Tab-separated table of N, CA and C in Angstrom:
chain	number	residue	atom	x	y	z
F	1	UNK	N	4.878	-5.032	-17.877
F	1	UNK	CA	5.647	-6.002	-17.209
F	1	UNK	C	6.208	-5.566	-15.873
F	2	UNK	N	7.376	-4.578	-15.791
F	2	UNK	CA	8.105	-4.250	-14.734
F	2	UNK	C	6.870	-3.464	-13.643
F	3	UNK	N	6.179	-2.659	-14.342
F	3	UNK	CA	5.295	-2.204	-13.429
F	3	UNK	C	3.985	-3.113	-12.126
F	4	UNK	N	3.594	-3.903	-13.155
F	4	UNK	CA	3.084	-5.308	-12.560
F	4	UNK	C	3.427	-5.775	-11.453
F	5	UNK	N	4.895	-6.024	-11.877
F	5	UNK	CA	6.174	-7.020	-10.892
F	5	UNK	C	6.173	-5.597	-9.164
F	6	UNK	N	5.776	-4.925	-9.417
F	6	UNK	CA	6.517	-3.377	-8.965
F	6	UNK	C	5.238	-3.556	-7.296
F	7	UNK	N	3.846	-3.568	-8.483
F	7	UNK	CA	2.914	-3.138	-7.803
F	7	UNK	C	2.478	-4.718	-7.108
F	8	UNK	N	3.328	-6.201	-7.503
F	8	UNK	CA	2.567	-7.167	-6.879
F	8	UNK	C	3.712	-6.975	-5.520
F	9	UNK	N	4.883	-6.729	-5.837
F	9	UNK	CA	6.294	-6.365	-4.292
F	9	UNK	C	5.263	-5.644	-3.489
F	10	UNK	N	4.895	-4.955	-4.074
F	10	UNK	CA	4.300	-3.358	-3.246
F	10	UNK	C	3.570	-3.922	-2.117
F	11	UNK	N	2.184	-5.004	-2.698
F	11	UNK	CA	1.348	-5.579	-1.712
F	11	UNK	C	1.958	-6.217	-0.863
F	12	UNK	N	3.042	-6.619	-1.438
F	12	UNK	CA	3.594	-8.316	-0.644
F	12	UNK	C	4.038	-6.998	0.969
F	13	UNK	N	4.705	-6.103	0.659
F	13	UNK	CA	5.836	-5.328	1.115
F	13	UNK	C	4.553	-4.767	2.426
F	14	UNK	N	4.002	-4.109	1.687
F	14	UNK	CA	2.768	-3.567	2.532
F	14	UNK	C	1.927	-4.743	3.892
F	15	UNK	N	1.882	-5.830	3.388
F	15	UNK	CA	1.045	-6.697	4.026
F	15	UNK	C	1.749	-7.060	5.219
F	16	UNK	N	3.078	-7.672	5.092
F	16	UNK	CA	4.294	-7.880	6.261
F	16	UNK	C	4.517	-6.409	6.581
F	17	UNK	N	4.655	-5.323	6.369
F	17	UNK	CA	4.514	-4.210	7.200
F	17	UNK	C	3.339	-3.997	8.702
F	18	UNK	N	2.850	-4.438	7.472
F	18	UNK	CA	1.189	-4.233	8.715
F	18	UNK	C	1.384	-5.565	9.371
F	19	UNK	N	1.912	-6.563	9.106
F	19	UNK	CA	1.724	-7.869	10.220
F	19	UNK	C	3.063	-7.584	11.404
F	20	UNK	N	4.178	-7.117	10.433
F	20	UNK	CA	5.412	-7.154	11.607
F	20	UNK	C	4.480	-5.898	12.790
F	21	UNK	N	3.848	-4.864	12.239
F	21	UNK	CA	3.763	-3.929	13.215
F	21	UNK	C	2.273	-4.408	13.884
F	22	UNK	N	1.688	-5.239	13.535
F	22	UNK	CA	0.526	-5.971	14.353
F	22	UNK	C	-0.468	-4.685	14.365
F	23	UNK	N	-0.650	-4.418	13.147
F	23	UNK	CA	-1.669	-2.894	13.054
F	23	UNK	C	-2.767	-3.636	12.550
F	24	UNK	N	-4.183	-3.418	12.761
F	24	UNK	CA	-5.087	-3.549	13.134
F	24	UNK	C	-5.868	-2.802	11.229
F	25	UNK	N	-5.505	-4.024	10.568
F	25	UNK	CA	-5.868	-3.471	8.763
F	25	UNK	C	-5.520	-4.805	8.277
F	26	UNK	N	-6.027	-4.733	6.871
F	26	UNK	CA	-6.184	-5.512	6.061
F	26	UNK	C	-6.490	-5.070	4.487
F	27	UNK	N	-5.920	-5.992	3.566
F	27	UNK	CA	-5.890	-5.763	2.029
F	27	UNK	C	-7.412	-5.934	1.841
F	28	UNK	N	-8.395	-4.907	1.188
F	28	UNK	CA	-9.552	-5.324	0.514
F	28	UNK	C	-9.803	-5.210	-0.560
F	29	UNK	N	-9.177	-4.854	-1.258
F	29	UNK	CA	-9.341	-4.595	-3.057
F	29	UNK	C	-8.051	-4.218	-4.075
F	30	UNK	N	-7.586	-4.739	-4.781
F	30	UNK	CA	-6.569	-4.568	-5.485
F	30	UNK	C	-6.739	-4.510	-6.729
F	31	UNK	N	-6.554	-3.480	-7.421
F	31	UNK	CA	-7.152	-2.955	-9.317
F	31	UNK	C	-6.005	-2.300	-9.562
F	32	UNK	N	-5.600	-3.152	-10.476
F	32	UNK	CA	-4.513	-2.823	-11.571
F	32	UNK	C	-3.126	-1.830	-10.275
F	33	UNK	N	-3.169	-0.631	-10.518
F	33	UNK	CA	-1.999	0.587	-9.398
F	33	UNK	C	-2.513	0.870	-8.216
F	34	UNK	N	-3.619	0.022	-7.803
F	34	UNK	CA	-3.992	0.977	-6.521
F	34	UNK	C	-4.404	-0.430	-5.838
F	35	UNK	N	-4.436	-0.129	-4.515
F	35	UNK	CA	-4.361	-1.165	-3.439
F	35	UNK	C	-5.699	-0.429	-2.492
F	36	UNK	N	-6.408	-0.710	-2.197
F	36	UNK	CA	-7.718	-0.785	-0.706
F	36	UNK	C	-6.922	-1.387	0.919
F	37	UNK	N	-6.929	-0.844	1.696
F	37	UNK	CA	-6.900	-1.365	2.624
F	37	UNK	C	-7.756	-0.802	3.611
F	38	UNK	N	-8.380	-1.564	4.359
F	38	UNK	CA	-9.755	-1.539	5.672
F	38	UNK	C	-8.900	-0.988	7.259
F	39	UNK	N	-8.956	0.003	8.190
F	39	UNK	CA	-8.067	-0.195	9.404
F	39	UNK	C	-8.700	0.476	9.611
F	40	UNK	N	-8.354	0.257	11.581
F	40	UNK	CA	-9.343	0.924	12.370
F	40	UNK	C	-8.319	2.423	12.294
F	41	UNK	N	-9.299	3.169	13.244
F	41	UNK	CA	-8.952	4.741	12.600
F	41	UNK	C	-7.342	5.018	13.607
F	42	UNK	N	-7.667	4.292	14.319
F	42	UNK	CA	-6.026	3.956	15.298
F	42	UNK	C	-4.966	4.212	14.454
F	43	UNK	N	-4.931	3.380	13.582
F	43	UNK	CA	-4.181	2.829	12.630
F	43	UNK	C	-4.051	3.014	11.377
F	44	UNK	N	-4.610	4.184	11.039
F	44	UNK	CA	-4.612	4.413	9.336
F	44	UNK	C	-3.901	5.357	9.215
F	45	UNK	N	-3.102	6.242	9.718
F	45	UNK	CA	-1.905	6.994	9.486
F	45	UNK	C	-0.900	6.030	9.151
F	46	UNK	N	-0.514	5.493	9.917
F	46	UNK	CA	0.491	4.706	9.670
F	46	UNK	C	0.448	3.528	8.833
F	47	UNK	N	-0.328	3.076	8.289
F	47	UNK	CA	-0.896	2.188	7.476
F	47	UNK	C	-0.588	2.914	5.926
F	48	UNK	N	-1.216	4.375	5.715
F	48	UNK	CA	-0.981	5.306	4.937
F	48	UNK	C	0.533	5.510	4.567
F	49	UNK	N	1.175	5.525	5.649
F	49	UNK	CA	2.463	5.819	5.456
F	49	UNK	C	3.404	4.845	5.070
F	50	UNK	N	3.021	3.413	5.250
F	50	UNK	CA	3.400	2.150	4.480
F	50	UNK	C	2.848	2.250	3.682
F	51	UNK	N	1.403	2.296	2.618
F	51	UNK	CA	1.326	2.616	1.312
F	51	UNK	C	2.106	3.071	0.838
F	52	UNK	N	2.317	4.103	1.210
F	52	UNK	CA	2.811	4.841	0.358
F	52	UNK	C	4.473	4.712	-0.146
F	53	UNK	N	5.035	4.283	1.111
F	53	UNK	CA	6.641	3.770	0.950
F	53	UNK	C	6.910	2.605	-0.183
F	54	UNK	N	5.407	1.828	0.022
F	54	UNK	CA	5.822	0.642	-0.455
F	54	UNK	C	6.378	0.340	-1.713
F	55	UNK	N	5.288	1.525	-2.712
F	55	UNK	CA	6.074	1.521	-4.023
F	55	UNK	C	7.559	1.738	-4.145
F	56	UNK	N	8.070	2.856	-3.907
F	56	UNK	CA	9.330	3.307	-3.772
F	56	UNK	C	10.332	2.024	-3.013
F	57	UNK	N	10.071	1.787	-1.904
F	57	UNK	CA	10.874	0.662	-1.619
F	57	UNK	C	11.047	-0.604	-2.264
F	58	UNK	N	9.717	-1.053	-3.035
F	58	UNK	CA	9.677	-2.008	-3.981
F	58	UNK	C	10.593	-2.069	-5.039
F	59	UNK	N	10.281	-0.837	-5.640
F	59	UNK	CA	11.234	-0.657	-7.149
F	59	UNK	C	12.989	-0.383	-6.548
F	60	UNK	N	12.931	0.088	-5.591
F	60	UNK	CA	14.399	-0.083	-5.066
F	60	UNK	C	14.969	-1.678	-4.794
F	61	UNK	N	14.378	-2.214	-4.312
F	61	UNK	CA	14.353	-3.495	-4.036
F	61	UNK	C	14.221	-4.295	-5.200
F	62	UNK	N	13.915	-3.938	-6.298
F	62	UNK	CA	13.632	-5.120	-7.680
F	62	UNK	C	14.776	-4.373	-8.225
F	63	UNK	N	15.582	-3.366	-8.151
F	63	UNK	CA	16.871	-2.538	-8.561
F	63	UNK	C	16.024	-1.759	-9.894
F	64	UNK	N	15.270	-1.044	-9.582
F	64	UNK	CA	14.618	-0.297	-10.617
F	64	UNK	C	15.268	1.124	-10.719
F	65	UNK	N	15.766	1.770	-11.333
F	65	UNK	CA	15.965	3.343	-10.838
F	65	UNK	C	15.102	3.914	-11.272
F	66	UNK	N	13.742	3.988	-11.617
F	66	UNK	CA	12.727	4.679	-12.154
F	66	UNK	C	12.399	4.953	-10.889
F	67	UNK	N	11.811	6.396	-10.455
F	67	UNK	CA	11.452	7.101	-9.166
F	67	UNK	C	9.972	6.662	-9.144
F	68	UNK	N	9.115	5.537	-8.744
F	68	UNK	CA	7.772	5.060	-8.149
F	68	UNK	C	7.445	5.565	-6.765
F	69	UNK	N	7.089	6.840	-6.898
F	69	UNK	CA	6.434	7.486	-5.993
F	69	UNK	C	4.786	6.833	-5.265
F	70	UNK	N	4.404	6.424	-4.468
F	70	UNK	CA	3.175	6.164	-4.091
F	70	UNK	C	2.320	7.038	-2.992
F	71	UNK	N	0.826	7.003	-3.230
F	71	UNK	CA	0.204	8.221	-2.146
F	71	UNK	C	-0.452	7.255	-1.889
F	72	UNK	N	-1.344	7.748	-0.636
F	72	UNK	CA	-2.544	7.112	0.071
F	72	UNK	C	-3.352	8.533	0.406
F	73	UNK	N	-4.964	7.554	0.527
F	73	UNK	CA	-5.168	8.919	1.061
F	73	UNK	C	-6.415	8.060	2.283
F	74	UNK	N	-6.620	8.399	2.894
F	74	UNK	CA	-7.392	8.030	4.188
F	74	UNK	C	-9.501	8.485	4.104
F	75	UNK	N	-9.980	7.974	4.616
F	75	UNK	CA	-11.838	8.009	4.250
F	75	UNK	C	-12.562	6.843	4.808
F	76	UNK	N	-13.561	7.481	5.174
F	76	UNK	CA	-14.467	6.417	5.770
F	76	UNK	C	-15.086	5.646	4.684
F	77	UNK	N	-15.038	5.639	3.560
F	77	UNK	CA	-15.977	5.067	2.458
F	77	UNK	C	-14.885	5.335	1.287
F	78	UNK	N	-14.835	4.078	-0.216
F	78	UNK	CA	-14.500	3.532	-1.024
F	78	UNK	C	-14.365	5.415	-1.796
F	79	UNK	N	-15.576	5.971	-1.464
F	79	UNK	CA	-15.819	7.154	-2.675
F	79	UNK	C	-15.031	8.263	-1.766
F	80	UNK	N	-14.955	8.560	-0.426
F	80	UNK	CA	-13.858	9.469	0.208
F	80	UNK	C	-11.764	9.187	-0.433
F	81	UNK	N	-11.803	7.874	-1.200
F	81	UNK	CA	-10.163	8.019	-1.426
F	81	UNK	C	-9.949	7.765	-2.632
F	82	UNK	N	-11.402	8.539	-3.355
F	82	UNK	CA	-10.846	8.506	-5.084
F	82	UNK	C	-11.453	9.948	-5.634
């Protein structure tokens, strides 16, 4: 349940990140804890670095105190970030 709720904030949180900062990415795949996103190479540090907040800020934001740590990791291909 709570985790669900955690990881659908996460996207929402992530997506208006990347639109307020007009970064150059997009959501492409979403499975169960983990999120895909596509960006030019400009832009995938920082894209990375909103992944990764997003959990943590989410569950702060739904008043969770469970510590939801999130990583990213950066690759030219689907099989470089697993």
């Amino acid at each position: 349940g709570s985790e669900a709720i955690i990881q659908r904030e996460a996207i929402i949180y992530a997506g208006k990140k990347v639109r307020e900062e007009c970064l150059d990415a997009h959501l492409v795949l979403s499975v169960h804890d983990e999120y895909t996103y596509e960006s030019s190479e400009k832009d995938a540090n920082r894209v990375a670095i909103i992944i990764a907040e997003a959990y943590s800020t989410s569950a702060k934001e739904l008043g969770v105190k469970i510590n939801f740590g999130g990583t990213a990791k950066i690759g030219k291909t689907y099989y470089d970030v697993h």
